[in-house]
Short mmCIF file of C-alpha atoms in Angstrom, two decimals:
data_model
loop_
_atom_site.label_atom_id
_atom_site.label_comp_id
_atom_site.label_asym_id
_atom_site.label_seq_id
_atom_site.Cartn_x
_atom_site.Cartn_y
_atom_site.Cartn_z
CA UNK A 1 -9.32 -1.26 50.18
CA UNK A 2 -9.20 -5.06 49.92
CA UNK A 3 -7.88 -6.21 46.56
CA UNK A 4 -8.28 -9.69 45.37
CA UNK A 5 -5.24 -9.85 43.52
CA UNK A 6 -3.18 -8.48 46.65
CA UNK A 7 -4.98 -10.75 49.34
CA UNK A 8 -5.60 -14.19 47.31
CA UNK A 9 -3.99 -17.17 49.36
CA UNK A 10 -0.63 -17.98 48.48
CA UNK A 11 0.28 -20.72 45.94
CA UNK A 12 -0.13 -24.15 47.24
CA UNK A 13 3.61 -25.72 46.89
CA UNK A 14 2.16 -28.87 45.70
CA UNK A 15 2.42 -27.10 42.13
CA UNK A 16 6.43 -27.35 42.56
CA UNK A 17 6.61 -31.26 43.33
CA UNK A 18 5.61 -32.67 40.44
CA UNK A 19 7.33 -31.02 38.15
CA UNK A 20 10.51 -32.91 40.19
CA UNK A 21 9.07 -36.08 39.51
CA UNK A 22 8.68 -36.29 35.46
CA UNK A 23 7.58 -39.62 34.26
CA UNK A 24 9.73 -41.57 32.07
CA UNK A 25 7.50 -40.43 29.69
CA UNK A 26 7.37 -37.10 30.19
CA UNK A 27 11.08 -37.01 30.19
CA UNK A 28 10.69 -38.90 26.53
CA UNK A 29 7.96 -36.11 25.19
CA UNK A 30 9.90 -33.46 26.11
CA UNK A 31 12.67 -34.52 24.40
CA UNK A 32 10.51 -35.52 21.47
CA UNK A 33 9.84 -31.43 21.86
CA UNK A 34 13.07 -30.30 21.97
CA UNK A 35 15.38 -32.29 19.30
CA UNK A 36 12.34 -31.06 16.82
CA UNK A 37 11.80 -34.77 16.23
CA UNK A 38 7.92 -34.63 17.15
CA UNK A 39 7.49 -31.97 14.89
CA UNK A 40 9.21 -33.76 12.24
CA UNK A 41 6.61 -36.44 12.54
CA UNK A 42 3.65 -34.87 12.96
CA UNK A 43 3.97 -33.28 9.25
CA UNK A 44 5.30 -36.53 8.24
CA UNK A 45 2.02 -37.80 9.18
CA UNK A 46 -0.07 -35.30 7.73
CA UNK A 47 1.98 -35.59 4.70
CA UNK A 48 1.38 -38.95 4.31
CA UNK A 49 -1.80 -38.50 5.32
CA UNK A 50 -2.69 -36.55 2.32
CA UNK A 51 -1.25 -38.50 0.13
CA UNK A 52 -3.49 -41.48 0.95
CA UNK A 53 -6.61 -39.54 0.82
CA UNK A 54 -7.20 -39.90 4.43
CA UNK A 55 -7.37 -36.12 4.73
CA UNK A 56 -9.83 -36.16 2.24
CA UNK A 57 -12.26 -38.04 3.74
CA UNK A 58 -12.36 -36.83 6.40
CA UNK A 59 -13.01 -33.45 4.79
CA UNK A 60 -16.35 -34.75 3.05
CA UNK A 61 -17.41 -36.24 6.36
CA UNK A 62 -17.13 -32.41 8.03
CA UNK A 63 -18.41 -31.40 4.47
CA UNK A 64 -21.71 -33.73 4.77
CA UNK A 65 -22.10 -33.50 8.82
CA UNK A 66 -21.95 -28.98 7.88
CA UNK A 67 -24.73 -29.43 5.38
CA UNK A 68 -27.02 -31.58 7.69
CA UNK A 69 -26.34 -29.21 10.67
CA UNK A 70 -26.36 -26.45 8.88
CA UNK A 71 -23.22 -24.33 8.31
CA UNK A 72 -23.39 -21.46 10.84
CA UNK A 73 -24.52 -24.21 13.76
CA UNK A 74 -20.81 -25.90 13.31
CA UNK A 75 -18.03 -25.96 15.99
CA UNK A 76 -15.00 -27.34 15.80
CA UNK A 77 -15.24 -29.84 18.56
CA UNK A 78 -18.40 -30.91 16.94
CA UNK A 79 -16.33 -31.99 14.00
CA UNK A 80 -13.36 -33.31 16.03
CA UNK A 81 -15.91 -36.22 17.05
CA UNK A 82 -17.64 -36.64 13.85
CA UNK A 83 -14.13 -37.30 12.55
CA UNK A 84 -11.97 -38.79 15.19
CA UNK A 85 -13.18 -42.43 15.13
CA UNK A 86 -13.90 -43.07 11.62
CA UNK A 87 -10.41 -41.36 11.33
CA UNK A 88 -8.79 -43.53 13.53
CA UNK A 89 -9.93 -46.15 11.95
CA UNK A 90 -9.38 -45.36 8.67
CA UNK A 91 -5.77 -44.71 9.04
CA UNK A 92 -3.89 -47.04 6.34
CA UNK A 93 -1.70 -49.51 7.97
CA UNK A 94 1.50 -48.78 6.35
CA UNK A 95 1.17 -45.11 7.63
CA UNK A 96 0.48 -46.10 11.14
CA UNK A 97 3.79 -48.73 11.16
CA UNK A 98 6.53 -46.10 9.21
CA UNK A 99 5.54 -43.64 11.97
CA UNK A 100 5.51 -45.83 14.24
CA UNK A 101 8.81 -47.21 13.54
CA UNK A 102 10.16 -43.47 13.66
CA UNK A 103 9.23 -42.76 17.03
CA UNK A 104 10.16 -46.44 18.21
CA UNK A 105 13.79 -45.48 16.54
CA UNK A 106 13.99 -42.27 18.04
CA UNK A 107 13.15 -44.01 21.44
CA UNK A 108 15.70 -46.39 20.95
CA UNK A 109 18.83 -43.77 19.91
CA UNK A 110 17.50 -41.41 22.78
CA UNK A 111 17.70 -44.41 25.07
CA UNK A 112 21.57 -44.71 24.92
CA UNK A 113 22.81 -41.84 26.84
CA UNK B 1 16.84 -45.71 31.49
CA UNK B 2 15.70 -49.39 30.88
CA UNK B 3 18.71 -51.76 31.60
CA UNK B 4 17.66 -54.55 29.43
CA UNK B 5 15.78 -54.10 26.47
CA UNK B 6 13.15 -57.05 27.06
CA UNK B 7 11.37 -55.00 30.22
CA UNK B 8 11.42 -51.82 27.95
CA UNK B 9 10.00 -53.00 24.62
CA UNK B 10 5.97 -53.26 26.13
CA UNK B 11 6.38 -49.57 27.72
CA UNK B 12 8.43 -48.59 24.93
CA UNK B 13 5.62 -49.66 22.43
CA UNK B 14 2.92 -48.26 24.47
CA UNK B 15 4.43 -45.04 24.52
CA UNK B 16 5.07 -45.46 20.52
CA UNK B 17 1.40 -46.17 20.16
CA UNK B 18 0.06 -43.64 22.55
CA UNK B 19 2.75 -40.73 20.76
CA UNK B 20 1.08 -41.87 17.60
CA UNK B 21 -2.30 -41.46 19.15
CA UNK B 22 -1.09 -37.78 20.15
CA UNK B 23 0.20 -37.20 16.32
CA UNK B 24 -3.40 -38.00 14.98
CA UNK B 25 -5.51 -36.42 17.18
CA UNK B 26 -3.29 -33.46 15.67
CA UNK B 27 -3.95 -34.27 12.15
CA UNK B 28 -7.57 -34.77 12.98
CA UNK B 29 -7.86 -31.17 14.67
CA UNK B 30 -6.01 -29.39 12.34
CA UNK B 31 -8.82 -30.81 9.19
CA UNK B 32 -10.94 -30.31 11.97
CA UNK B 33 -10.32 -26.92 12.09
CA UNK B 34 -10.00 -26.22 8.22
CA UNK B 35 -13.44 -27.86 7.79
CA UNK B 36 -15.00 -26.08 9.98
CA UNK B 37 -13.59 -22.60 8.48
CA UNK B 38 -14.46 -23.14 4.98
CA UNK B 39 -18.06 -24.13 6.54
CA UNK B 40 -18.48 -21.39 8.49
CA UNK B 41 -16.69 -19.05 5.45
CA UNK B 42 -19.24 -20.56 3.14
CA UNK B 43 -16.45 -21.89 0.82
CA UNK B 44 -17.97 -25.01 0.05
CA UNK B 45 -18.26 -24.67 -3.48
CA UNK B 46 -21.04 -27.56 -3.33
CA UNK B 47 -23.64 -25.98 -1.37
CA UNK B 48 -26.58 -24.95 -3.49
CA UNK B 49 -27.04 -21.57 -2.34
CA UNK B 50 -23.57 -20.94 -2.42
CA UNK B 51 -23.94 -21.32 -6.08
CA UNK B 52 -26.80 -19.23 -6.74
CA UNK B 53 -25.01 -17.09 -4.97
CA UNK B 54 -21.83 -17.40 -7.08
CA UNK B 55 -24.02 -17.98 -10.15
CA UNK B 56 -25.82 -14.54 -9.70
CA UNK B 57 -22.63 -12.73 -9.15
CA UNK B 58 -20.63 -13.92 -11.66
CA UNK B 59 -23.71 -12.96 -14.41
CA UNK B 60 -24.07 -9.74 -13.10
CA UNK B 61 -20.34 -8.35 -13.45
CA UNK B 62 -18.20 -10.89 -15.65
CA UNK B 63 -20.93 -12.68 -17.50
CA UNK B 64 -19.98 -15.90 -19.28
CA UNK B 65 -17.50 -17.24 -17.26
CA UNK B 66 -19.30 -18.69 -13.89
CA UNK B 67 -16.28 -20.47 -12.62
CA UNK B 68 -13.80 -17.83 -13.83
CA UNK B 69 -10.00 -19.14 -14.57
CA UNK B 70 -9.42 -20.69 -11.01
CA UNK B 71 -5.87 -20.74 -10.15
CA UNK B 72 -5.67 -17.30 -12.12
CA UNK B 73 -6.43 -14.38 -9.54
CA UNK B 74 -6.50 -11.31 -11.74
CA UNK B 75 -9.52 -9.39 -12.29
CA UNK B 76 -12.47 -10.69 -13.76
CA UNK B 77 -11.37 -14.29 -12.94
CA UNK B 78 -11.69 -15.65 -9.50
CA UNK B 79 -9.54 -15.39 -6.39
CA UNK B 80 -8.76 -17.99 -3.67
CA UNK B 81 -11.37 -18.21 -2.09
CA UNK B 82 -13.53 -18.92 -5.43
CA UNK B 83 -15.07 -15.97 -5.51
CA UNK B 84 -15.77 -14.16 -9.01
CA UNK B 85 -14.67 -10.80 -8.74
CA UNK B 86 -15.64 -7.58 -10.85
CA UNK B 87 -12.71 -5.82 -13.07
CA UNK B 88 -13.31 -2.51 -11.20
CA UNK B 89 -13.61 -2.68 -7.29
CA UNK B 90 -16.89 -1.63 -6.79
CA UNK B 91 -16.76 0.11 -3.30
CA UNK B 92 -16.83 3.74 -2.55
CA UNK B 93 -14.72 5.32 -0.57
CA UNK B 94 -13.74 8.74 0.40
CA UNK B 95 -10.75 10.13 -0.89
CA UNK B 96 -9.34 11.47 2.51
CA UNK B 97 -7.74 14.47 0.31
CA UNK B 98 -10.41 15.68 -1.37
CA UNK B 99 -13.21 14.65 0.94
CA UNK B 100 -15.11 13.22 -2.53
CA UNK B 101 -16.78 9.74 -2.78
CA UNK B 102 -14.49 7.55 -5.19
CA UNK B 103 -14.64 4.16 -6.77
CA UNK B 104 -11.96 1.48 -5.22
CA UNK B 105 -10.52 0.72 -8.44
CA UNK B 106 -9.92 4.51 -9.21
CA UNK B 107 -8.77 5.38 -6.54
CA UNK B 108 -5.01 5.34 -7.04
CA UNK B 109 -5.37 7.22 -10.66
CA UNK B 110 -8.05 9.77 -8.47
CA UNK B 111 -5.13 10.25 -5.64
CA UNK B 112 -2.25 10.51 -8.27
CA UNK B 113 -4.54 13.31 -9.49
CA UNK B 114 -5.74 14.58 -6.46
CA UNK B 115 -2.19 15.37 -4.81
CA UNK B 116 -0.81 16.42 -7.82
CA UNK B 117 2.09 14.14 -8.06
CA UNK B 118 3.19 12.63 -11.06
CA UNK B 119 0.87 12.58 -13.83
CA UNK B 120 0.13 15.12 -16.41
CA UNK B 121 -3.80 15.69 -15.28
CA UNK B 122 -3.05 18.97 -13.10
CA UNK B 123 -5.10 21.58 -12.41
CA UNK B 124 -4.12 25.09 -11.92
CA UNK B 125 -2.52 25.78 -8.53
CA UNK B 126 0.30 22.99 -9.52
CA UNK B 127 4.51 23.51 -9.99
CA UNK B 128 3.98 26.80 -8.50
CA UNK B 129 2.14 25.65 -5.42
CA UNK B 130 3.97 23.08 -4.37
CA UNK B 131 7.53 24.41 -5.52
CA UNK B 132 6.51 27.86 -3.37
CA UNK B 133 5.11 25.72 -0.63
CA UNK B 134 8.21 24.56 0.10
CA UNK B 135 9.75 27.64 0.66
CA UNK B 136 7.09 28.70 2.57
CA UNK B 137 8.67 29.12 5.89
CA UNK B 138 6.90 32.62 6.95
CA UNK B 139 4.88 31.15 9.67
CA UNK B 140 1.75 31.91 7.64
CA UNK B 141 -1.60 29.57 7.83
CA UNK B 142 -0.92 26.03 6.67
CA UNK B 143 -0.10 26.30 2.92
CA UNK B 144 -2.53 23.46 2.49
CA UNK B 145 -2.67 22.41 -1.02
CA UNK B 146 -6.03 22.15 -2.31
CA UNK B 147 -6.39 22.23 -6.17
CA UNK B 148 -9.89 22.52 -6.25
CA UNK B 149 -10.31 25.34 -3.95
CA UNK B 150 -10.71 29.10 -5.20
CA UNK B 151 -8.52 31.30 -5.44
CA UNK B 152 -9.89 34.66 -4.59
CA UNK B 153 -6.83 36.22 -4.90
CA UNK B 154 -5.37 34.33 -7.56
CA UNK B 155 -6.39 35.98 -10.36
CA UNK B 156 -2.43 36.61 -11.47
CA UNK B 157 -2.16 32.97 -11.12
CA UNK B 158 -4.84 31.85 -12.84
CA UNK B 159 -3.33 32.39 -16.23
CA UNK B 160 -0.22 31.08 -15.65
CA UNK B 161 0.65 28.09 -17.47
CA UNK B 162 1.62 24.84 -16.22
CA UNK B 163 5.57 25.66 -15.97
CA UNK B 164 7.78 27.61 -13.88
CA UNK B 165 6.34 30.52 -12.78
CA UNK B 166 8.03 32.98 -10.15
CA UNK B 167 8.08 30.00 -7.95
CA UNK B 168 11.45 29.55 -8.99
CA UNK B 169 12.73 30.62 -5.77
CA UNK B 170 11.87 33.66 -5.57
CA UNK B 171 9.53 34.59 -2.72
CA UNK B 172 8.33 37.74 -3.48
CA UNK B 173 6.65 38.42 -0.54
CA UNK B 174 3.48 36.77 -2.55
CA UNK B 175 3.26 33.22 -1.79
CA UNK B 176 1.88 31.10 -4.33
CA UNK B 177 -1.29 29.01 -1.96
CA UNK B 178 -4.49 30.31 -1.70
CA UNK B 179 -4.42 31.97 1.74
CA UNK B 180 -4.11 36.11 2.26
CA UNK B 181 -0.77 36.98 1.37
CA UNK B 182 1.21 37.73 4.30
CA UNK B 183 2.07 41.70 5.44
CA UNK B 184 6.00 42.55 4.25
#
């Protein structure tokens, strides 16, 4: 009795090289990841976030865009796009330059091994 | 790493800008996401037939107080999710004991009473039933407690007050639950 999961072609190798070749940037992420840092930021963003009222708007543009499509028709990719480039844009300055100093300082220390 | 710090600041930055990027797209998903659960939850306080809806409910069980105390959460105010709740659960259930319908909100008096165990609303077949069950080690048919069952054979019983009967201890080859006393 054939069995797909007993006679499926083996796994291609190719899966194994790249892993051997991280980017520099992958190497970065990863330890981003692991020293806790990026989570660190990412509620330091959404902290500051909130406190600038950014979270807020975007919350009354997924508020209006619900009513006009109707609640139950809603996903939440459709909102993802409804917010993502006002959002980006709407990001106050000052927020966007103290995170991005973080990361550029974590990139920096992380750099001197 | 980078050896001199000229050649590294562009990918450096690019990578600062394109973490960022990674950050926010974060942030935007997770209002994303919160949006789109108070949509589909119907929490949007602002939607007009949300407020009928509210408006109806709160009349009809707590009237007077349509937006309730908020950041309260006992009964008769309104919870988290803004909803204006009755003082006395409303749903029936079946008390899995007695096998009889029962309001939510009575249901933990109706169970103290119903199993007999702490209050002073007892019915008959009490101290001596369940002080005699647990001696009850005869093999007979499952002592099953059941206060509002007859008792055929319980007419000795039946006059007995609420207080220590022979079920001090003694099992006198009578036990004290309603099944057919077993042979000696």
């Amino acid at each position: 009795m054939e069995r797909a999961s007993i006679n499926r072609p083996p796994t291609p190798n190719q899966e194994d090289e790249p892993q051997k070749e991280l980017s520099l940037r992958e190497i970065i992420d990863v330890k981003l990841v692991e020293s806790g840092e990026k989570e660190k930021l990412v509620e330091l963003l959404r902290e500051r976030l909130v406190e600038c009222g950014w979270r807020d708007e975007m919350k009354a543009l997924c508020r209006a865009y619900a009513r006009k499509k109707g609640r139950s028709n809603v996903t939440v990719d459709d909102l993802i796009h409804v917010i993502t480039p006002k959002g980006r844009a709407s990001v106050p300055d000052s927020v966007k330059a103290e995170l991005l100093q973080r990361i550029r300082s974590f990139l920096l220390s992380s750099s001197l091994r | 790493m980078s050896s001199s710090n000229d050649a590294a600041v562009s990918p450096r930055s690019q990578f600062a800008l394109a973490c960022f990027e990674e950050l926010l797209e974060s942030a935007v998903a997770d209002v994303a996401s919160e949006c789109h659960r108070i949509a589909r939850l119907g929490l949007d306080r602002g939607v007009d037939a949300e407020e009928e809806e509210l408006c109806a409910w709160a009349a009809r069980d707590h009237p007077g107080a349509v937006d309730g105390g908020g950041g309260g959460g006992n009964k008769g105010a309104v919870d988290v999710f803004g909803q204006v709740l009755p003082a006395v659960a409303a749903d029936v259930v079946e008390c899995m004991n007695c096998g009889r319908p029962v309001a939510a909100g009575r249901f933990a008096p109706h169970l103290e009473k119903c199993m007999g165990k702490g209050r002073k609303a007892r019915t008959k077949t009490t101290r001596s039933s369940t002080a005699g069950r647990t001696r009850n080690n005869n093999g007979s048919a499952a002592s099953s407690y059941s206060p509002y069952s007859t008792n055929p054979a319980g007419a000795d019983r039946a006059s007995l007050p609420n207080g220590i009967t022979d079920g001090g201890g003694s099992c006198t080859g009578e036990e004290h639950s309603n099944h057919v006393l077993q042979e000696p």
